[in-house]
Amino acid sequence: MKAYPWPVDGMPPPTTPPRWQRFIERYLPMVVVYLMVATFVAIVLYPHMVVTVPSGYVGVLWKRFGGGTVLDPRRLKNEGFNLILPWNEVFLYDLRLQSFTESYNAISSDGVNLTATVIVRFRLQRNAVPVLHQSIGPDYVKVLAQPGIGSVTREVIAQYNAEQVYSTARQEIQDKIRSVVEARLSEKMMEHEGDEDSYRVALRDTFILYDILVTGIELPAAIVAAINRKTEQYYIAEEYKFRVEREKRESERKKIEADGIRDFQQTVSQGISESYLRWRGIEATLQLSQSANAKVVVIGSGKDGLPIILGNGRTPAAAGSTPPSGNDSATKASTTAAGPAEPLEKTPEARPR
């Protein structure tokens, strides 16, 4: 028989744990400490190592121990998640359409002090962003754009008087400001000379200028009132010119009408004779005598022997009058009695005998 050792106190002998358990028991505290340190370092360095580029932006990398700004456009940080070393930095630039509004004080050609409000819309060129960052920096709008456009605006407005700036020449001023700004962008350069990186870039290749809008011109109140009065008087004068022209046309119309009437009268007077007029009068007399209206016909009393017809309405018969008969004399007497009270002709009064 095999003899097993048995302790004197009656307890079983101790068993040996597995190797992996002994490894965990030995190195677990050290691993936990390392994980805690790594987690702390990651939490501290996360904002300095992770860069998120928003939509429409681009990031310019600046190396603290690698020569500063990285001018290579291919190494720009694009949109999304980007990892960098904690001692480097990334500067974000907006590549979308941008605009700024600025008011500039200017003096017109006639010495009037005014204020012009200008809106500028532009966009950055992607490949020129590293050079722009190194030469000018993120404040390029305040450092370069606003002062330059303000200078051009004052220069252009000084070529016009106050009335032109306020009313008629605004579009012309706006177009001229843009053309001058574009010419200045072609002339000005961003230069850098170094051992490894040297460049000479025109500002025209850095900015895409869309438009320059002059949205407001503010003049002193007295100047504005004077311009409005002048405009009002101008339109009043134009109104009087229109009236004169209208009267001239009316005079011509009346003259043409009078000439037509004169020619008509000459033509008619040459073609109408006295016998023709007498014949037309007889026809009209016959037609009037045949009408149903009550009338008085005096035969042979008119001019040129034409009958005279009096009365154009029915007259009630006088009291005691007899109805008309076939006798012409009775008909004439009855009709005369029913006519108006006024005599046709004045007869001399009867002389007393």
Coordinates of C-alpha atoms in Angstrom, one line a residue:
M1 CA 0.0 0.0 0.0
K2 CA 1.0 3.6 -0.8
A3 CA 1.3 5.7 2.2
Y4 CA -0.2 9.3 2.0
P5 CA 1.1 11.9 4.3
W6 CA -1.4 13.1 6.8
P7 CA -0.7 16.1 9.0
V8 CA -0.6 15.5 12.7
D9 CA -3.4 18.1 13.3
G10 CA -5.8 16.2 11.0
M11 CA -6.1 19.0 8.1
P12 CA -5.7 17.9 4.4
P13 CA -2.5 19.0 2.6
P14 CA -2.8 22.3 0.5
T15 CA -3.4 22.0 -3.3
T16 CA -1.4 24.0 -6.0
P17 CA -3.6 26.5 -8.1
P18 CA -3.4 26.5 -12.0
R19 CA -0.8 28.5 -13.8
W20 CA -3.2 31.0 -15.4
Q21 CA -4.7 31.8 -12.0
R22 CA -1.3 32.3 -10.5
F23 CA -0.5 34.7 -13.5
I24 CA -3.6 36.7 -12.9
E25 CA -3.1 36.9 -9.2
R26 CA 0.4 38.1 -9.8
Y27 CA 0.0 40.7 -12.7
L28 CA -3.7 41.8 -12.3
P29 CA -2.9 44.8 -10.0
M30 CA -0.2 46.0 -12.4
V31 CA -2.5 45.6 -15.5
V32 CA -5.3 47.5 -13.7
V33 CA -2.9 50.4 -12.9
Y34 CA -1.7 50.5 -16.6
L35 CA -5.3 50.5 -17.9
M36 CA -6.2 53.3 -15.6
V37 CA -3.2 55.4 -16.6
A38 CA -3.9 54.8 -20.3
T39 CA -7.5 55.7 -19.9
F40 CA -6.6 58.9 -18.2
V41 CA -4.0 59.8 -20.8
A42 CA -6.6 59.1 -23.6
I43 CA -9.2 61.3 -21.9
V44 CA -6.7 64.1 -21.5
L45 CA -5.2 63.9 -25.0
Y46 CA -8.4 63.1 -26.9
P47 CA -9.2 66.8 -27.7
H48 CA -5.7 67.3 -29.0
M49 CA -5.5 64.2 -31.1
V50 CA -8.9 63.9 -32.7
V51 CA -10.1 66.6 -35.1
T52 CA -13.5 66.6 -36.7
V53 CA -13.8 68.7 -39.8
P54 CA -17.4 70.0 -40.5
S55 CA -19.1 69.9 -43.8
G56 CA -17.8 72.5 -46.2
Y57 CA -14.6 73.1 -44.3
V58 CA -11.0 72.1 -44.8
G59 CA -8.2 71.8 -42.2
V60 CA -4.7 73.2 -42.5
L61 CA -2.1 71.2 -40.5
W62 CA 0.5 73.0 -38.4
K63 CA 3.4 70.9 -37.1
R64 CA 5.1 72.0 -34.0
F65 CA 8.3 70.0 -34.6
G66 CA 7.9 69.6 -38.4
G67 CA 8.4 73.0 -40.0
G68 CA 5.1 74.7 -39.2
T69 CA 2.4 75.1 -41.8
V70 CA 2.1 72.3 -44.3
L71 CA 1.7 74.0 -47.6
D72 CA 1.0 70.9 -49.7
P73 CA -2.7 71.1 -50.7
R74 CA -2.8 67.2 -50.8
R75 CA -2.2 67.1 -47.0
L76 CA -5.2 69.2 -46.1
K77 CA -7.6 67.6 -43.6
N78 CA -10.8 66.8 -45.3
E79 CA -14.3 66.5 -43.8
G80 CA -14.9 64.0 -41.1
F81 CA -12.7 62.3 -38.5
N82 CA -9.0 63.0 -38.5
L83 CA -6.1 61.9 -36.1
I84 CA -3.1 64.1 -35.4
L85 CA -0.3 64.1 -33.0
P86 CA -1.2 65.9 -29.8
W87 CA 1.5 68.6 -30.2
N88 CA 0.2 69.6 -33.7
E89 CA -2.8 71.8 -34.5
V90 CA -5.4 72.0 -37.3
F91 CA -6.9 75.4 -38.4
L92 CA -10.3 75.2 -40.1
Y93 CA -11.3 77.3 -43.1
D94 CA -14.8 77.6 -44.6
L95 CA -14.9 76.8 -48.4
R96 CA -18.6 77.6 -48.8
L97 CA -20.0 80.9 -50.0
Q98 CA -19.4 83.7 -47.5
S99 CA -20.6 87.3 -47.2
F100 CA -20.0 90.3 -45.0
T101 CA -21.8 93.6 -44.7
E102 CA -19.9 96.8 -44.0
S103 CA -20.7 100.5 -44.0
Y104 CA -18.1 102.9 -45.3
N105 CA -17.9 106.7 -45.0
A106 CA -17.2 108.5 -48.3
I107 CA -17.2 111.9 -49.8
S108 CA -18.8 112.7 -53.2
S109 CA -17.2 114.8 -55.9
D110 CA -19.2 117.9 -54.7
G111 CA -18.0 117.5 -51.1
V112 CA -21.1 115.8 -49.6
N113 CA -20.3 113.3 -46.8
L114 CA -22.3 110.1 -47.1
T115 CA -22.4 106.5 -45.9
A116 CA -22.5 103.5 -48.3
T117 CA -23.5 100.1 -47.2
V118 CA -21.8 97.3 -49.2
I119 CA -22.4 93.5 -49.2
V120 CA -19.5 91.3 -50.5
R121 CA -20.0 87.7 -51.4
F122 CA -17.0 85.5 -52.0
R123 CA -15.5 82.0 -51.7
L124 CA -12.0 80.6 -50.9
Q125 CA -10.0 78.5 -53.3
R126 CA -9.2 75.2 -51.7
N127 CA -5.6 74.9 -53.0
A128 CA -4.7 78.4 -51.8
V129 CA -5.9 77.9 -48.2
P130 CA -2.5 76.9 -46.8
V131 CA -0.8 79.9 -48.4
L132 CA -3.6 82.2 -47.1
H133 CA -3.2 80.8 -43.6
Q134 CA 0.5 81.3 -43.5
S135 CA 0.5 84.8 -45.1
I136 CA -2.7 86.4 -43.6
G137 CA -4.3 84.0 -41.1
P138 CA -7.9 83.2 -40.1
D139 CA -8.8 86.9 -39.8
Y140 CA -8.4 87.6 -43.5
V141 CA -11.8 89.3 -43.8
K142 CA -10.9 92.0 -41.2
V143 CA -7.3 92.2 -42.2
L144 CA -7.6 92.1 -46.0
A145 CA -11.1 92.2 -47.4
Q146 CA -12.9 94.9 -45.5
P147 CA -10.1 97.6 -45.6
G148 CA -9.4 96.9 -49.3
I149 CA -13.0 97.1 -50.5
G150 CA -13.6 100.2 -48.3
S151 CA -10.7 102.0 -50.0
V152 CA -12.0 101.1 -53.5
T153 CA -15.6 102.2 -52.5
R154 CA -14.4 105.6 -51.4
E155 CA -12.3 106.0 -54.5
V156 CA -15.2 105.2 -56.8
I157 CA -17.8 107.3 -55.0
A158 CA -15.5 110.3 -55.1
Q159 CA -16.0 110.3 -58.9
Y160 CA -19.8 111.1 -58.7
N161 CA -21.8 113.9 -57.2
A162 CA -24.4 113.4 -54.4
E163 CA -27.4 113.3 -56.7
Q164 CA -25.8 110.7 -59.0
V165 CA -24.9 108.5 -56.0
Y166 CA -28.3 108.8 -54.5
S167 CA -30.4 108.2 -57.7
T168 CA -29.1 107.4 -61.2
A169 CA -25.5 106.0 -60.9
R170 CA -25.9 103.4 -58.2
Q171 CA -25.7 100.4 -60.5
E172 CA -22.8 102.0 -62.3
I173 CA -21.0 102.6 -59.0
Q174 CA -21.6 99.0 -58.0
D175 CA -20.2 97.6 -61.2
K176 CA -17.2 99.8 -61.1
I177 CA -16.3 98.8 -57.5
R178 CA -16.3 95.2 -58.5
S179 CA -14.1 95.8 -61.6
V180 CA -11.6 97.8 -59.6
V181 CA -11.5 95.1 -56.8
E182 CA -10.9 92.4 -59.3
A183 CA -8.0 94.4 -60.9
R184 CA -6.5 95.0 -57.4
L185 CA -6.7 91.2 -56.6
S186 CA -4.7 90.5 -59.8
E187 CA -2.1 93.0 -58.9
K188 CA -1.5 92.1 -55.2
M189 CA 0.6 89.0 -54.4
M190 CA 1.2 86.8 -51.3
E191 CA 4.9 86.1 -51.2
H192 CA 7.1 83.8 -49.1
E193 CA 10.8 83.0 -49.4
G194 CA 12.3 80.1 -47.5
D195 CA 14.9 77.4 -47.7
E196 CA 12.4 74.7 -48.7
D197 CA 9.0 76.4 -49.4
S198 CA 8.9 79.6 -51.5
Y199 CA 5.8 80.9 -53.3
R200 CA 4.3 83.9 -55.0
V201 CA 0.5 83.7 -55.3
A202 CA -1.9 86.4 -56.6
L203 CA -4.9 87.2 -54.5
R204 CA -7.0 86.5 -57.5
D205 CA -6.1 82.8 -57.2
T206 CA -7.1 82.8 -53.5
F207 CA -10.6 84.4 -53.6
I208 CA -13.5 83.8 -56.0
L209 CA -15.4 87.1 -55.9
Y210 CA -19.1 86.6 -56.8
D211 CA -20.5 90.1 -56.5
I212 CA -20.3 93.4 -54.6
L213 CA -23.7 94.9 -53.8
V214 CA -24.3 98.5 -52.8
T215 CA -27.5 98.2 -50.7
G216 CA -27.8 101.6 -49.2
I217 CA -26.7 105.2 -49.6
E218 CA -27.3 107.6 -46.7
L219 CA -27.1 111.3 -47.3
P220 CA -27.7 114.2 -44.9
A221 CA -31.4 115.0 -44.6
A222 CA -31.1 118.5 -46.1
I223 CA -29.4 117.1 -49.2
V224 CA -32.1 114.4 -49.6
A225 CA -34.9 117.0 -49.3
A226 CA -33.2 119.2 -51.9
I227 CA -32.9 116.3 -54.3
N228 CA -36.5 115.4 -53.8
R229 CA -37.6 119.0 -54.5
K230 CA -35.6 119.2 -57.6
T231 CA -37.0 115.9 -58.9
E232 CA -40.5 117.2 -58.1
Q233 CA -40.0 120.4 -60.1
Y234 CA -38.6 118.4 -63.0
Y235 CA -41.7 116.3 -63.3
I236 CA -43.9 119.5 -62.9
A237 CA -42.0 121.0 -65.9
E238 CA -42.5 117.8 -67.8
E239 CA -46.2 118.0 -67.1
Y240 CA -46.4 121.5 -68.5
K241 CA -44.5 120.4 -71.6
F242 CA -47.1 117.7 -72.1
R243 CA -49.9 120.2 -71.7
V244 CA -48.4 122.5 -74.4
E245 CA -47.9 119.6 -76.7
R246 CA -51.5 118.6 -76.1
E247 CA -52.8 122.1 -76.9
K248 CA -50.8 122.2 -80.1
R249 CA -52.3 118.9 -81.2
E250 CA -55.8 120.1 -80.3
S251 CA -55.2 123.3 -82.4
E252 CA -54.1 121.2 -85.4
R253 CA -57.2 119.0 -85.0
K254 CA -59.5 122.0 -85.0
K255 CA -57.8 123.5 -88.0
I256 CA -58.2 120.3 -89.9
E257 CA -61.8 120.1 -88.9
A258 CA -62.4 123.7 -90.0
D259 CA -60.8 123.0 -93.4
G260 CA -63.0 120.0 -93.8
I261 CA -66.2 122.0 -93.1
R262 CA -65.1 124.7 -95.5
D263 CA -64.4 122.3 -98.3
F264 CA -67.7 120.6 -97.6
Q265 CA -69.6 123.8 -97.8
Q266 CA -67.9 124.8 -101.0
T267 CA -68.7 121.5 -102.5
V268 CA -72.4 121.6 -101.4
S269 CA -72.9 125.2 -102.4
Q270 CA -71.8 124.5 -106.0
G271 CA -74.1 121.5 -106.4
I272 CA -77.4 122.9 -104.9
S273 CA -79.6 125.4 -106.9
E274 CA -82.6 127.5 -105.8
S275 CA -85.1 125.4 -107.6
Y276 CA -83.8 122.2 -106.0
L277 CA -84.2 123.7 -102.6
R278 CA -87.7 124.8 -103.4
W279 CA -88.6 121.3 -104.5
R280 CA -87.2 119.7 -101.4
G281 CA -89.2 122.2 -99.3
I282 CA -92.4 121.2 -101.1
E283 CA -91.7 117.5 -100.4
A284 CA -91.1 118.2 -96.7
T285 CA -94.3 120.3 -96.5
L286 CA -96.3 117.4 -98.0
Q287 CA -94.9 114.9 -95.6
L288 CA -95.7 117.2 -92.6
S289 CA -99.2 117.9 -93.8
Q290 CA -99.9 114.1 -94.0
S291 CA -99.0 113.5 -90.3
A292 CA -101.7 112.9 -87.7
N293 CA -100.7 115.8 -85.5
A294 CA -103.0 118.9 -85.4
K295 CA -101.5 121.8 -87.3
V296 CA -102.4 125.0 -89.1
V297 CA -101.4 125.2 -92.7
V298 CA -101.2 128.7 -94.3
I299 CA -101.1 128.4 -98.0
G300 CA -98.9 130.8 -99.9
S301 CA -97.7 132.8 -96.9
G302 CA -94.1 131.5 -96.7
K303 CA -91.0 132.5 -98.4
D304 CA -90.9 131.7 -102.1
G305 CA -94.6 130.8 -101.9
L306 CA -94.1 127.7 -99.7
P307 CA -96.8 126.8 -97.2
I308 CA -96.3 127.6 -93.5
I309 CA -97.2 124.9 -91.0
L310 CA -97.8 125.9 -87.4
G311 CA -98.3 123.6 -84.3
N312 CA -96.7 120.3 -83.4
G313 CA -99.2 118.8 -81.0
R314 CA -102.9 118.0 -80.7
T315 CA -104.9 121.0 -79.5
P316 CA -108.3 120.5 -77.8
A317 CA -111.3 121.8 -79.8
A318 CA -112.9 125.1 -78.6
A319 CA -116.4 124.9 -77.0
G320 CA -119.2 125.2 -79.4
S321 CA -117.1 124.3 -82.4
T322 CA -118.6 122.1 -85.1
P323 CA -116.9 118.9 -86.3
P324 CA -115.1 119.2 -89.5
S325 CA -116.9 118.4 -92.7
G326 CA -115.9 118.0 -96.3
N327 CA -115.9 121.7 -97.0
D328 CA -112.4 123.1 -97.1
S329 CA -113.4 126.5 -95.8
A330 CA -115.2 125.0 -92.8
T331 CA -112.2 122.8 -92.1
K332 CA -109.8 125.8 -92.2
A333 CA -112.0 127.8 -89.9
S334 CA -112.5 125.0 -87.5
T335 CA -108.8 124.2 -87.4
T336 CA -108.0 127.9 -86.9
A337 CA -110.4 128.1 -84.0
A338 CA -108.7 125.1 -82.3
G339 CA -105.2 126.6 -82.8
P340 CA -103.3 128.8 -80.4
A341 CA -104.8 132.0 -79.2
E342 CA -102.1 134.2 -80.8
P343 CA -103.0 135.5 -84.2
L344 CA -100.8 134.5 -87.2
E345 CA -100.5 138.0 -88.4
K346 CA -101.2 141.3 -86.8
T347 CA -104.2 143.0 -88.4
P348 CA -104.9 146.7 -87.9
E349 CA -107.5 147.4 -85.3
A350 CA -111.0 148.5 -86.5
R351 CA -111.3 152.2 -86.7
P352 CA -114.4 153.7 -85.2
R353 CA -116.7 155.1 -87.8

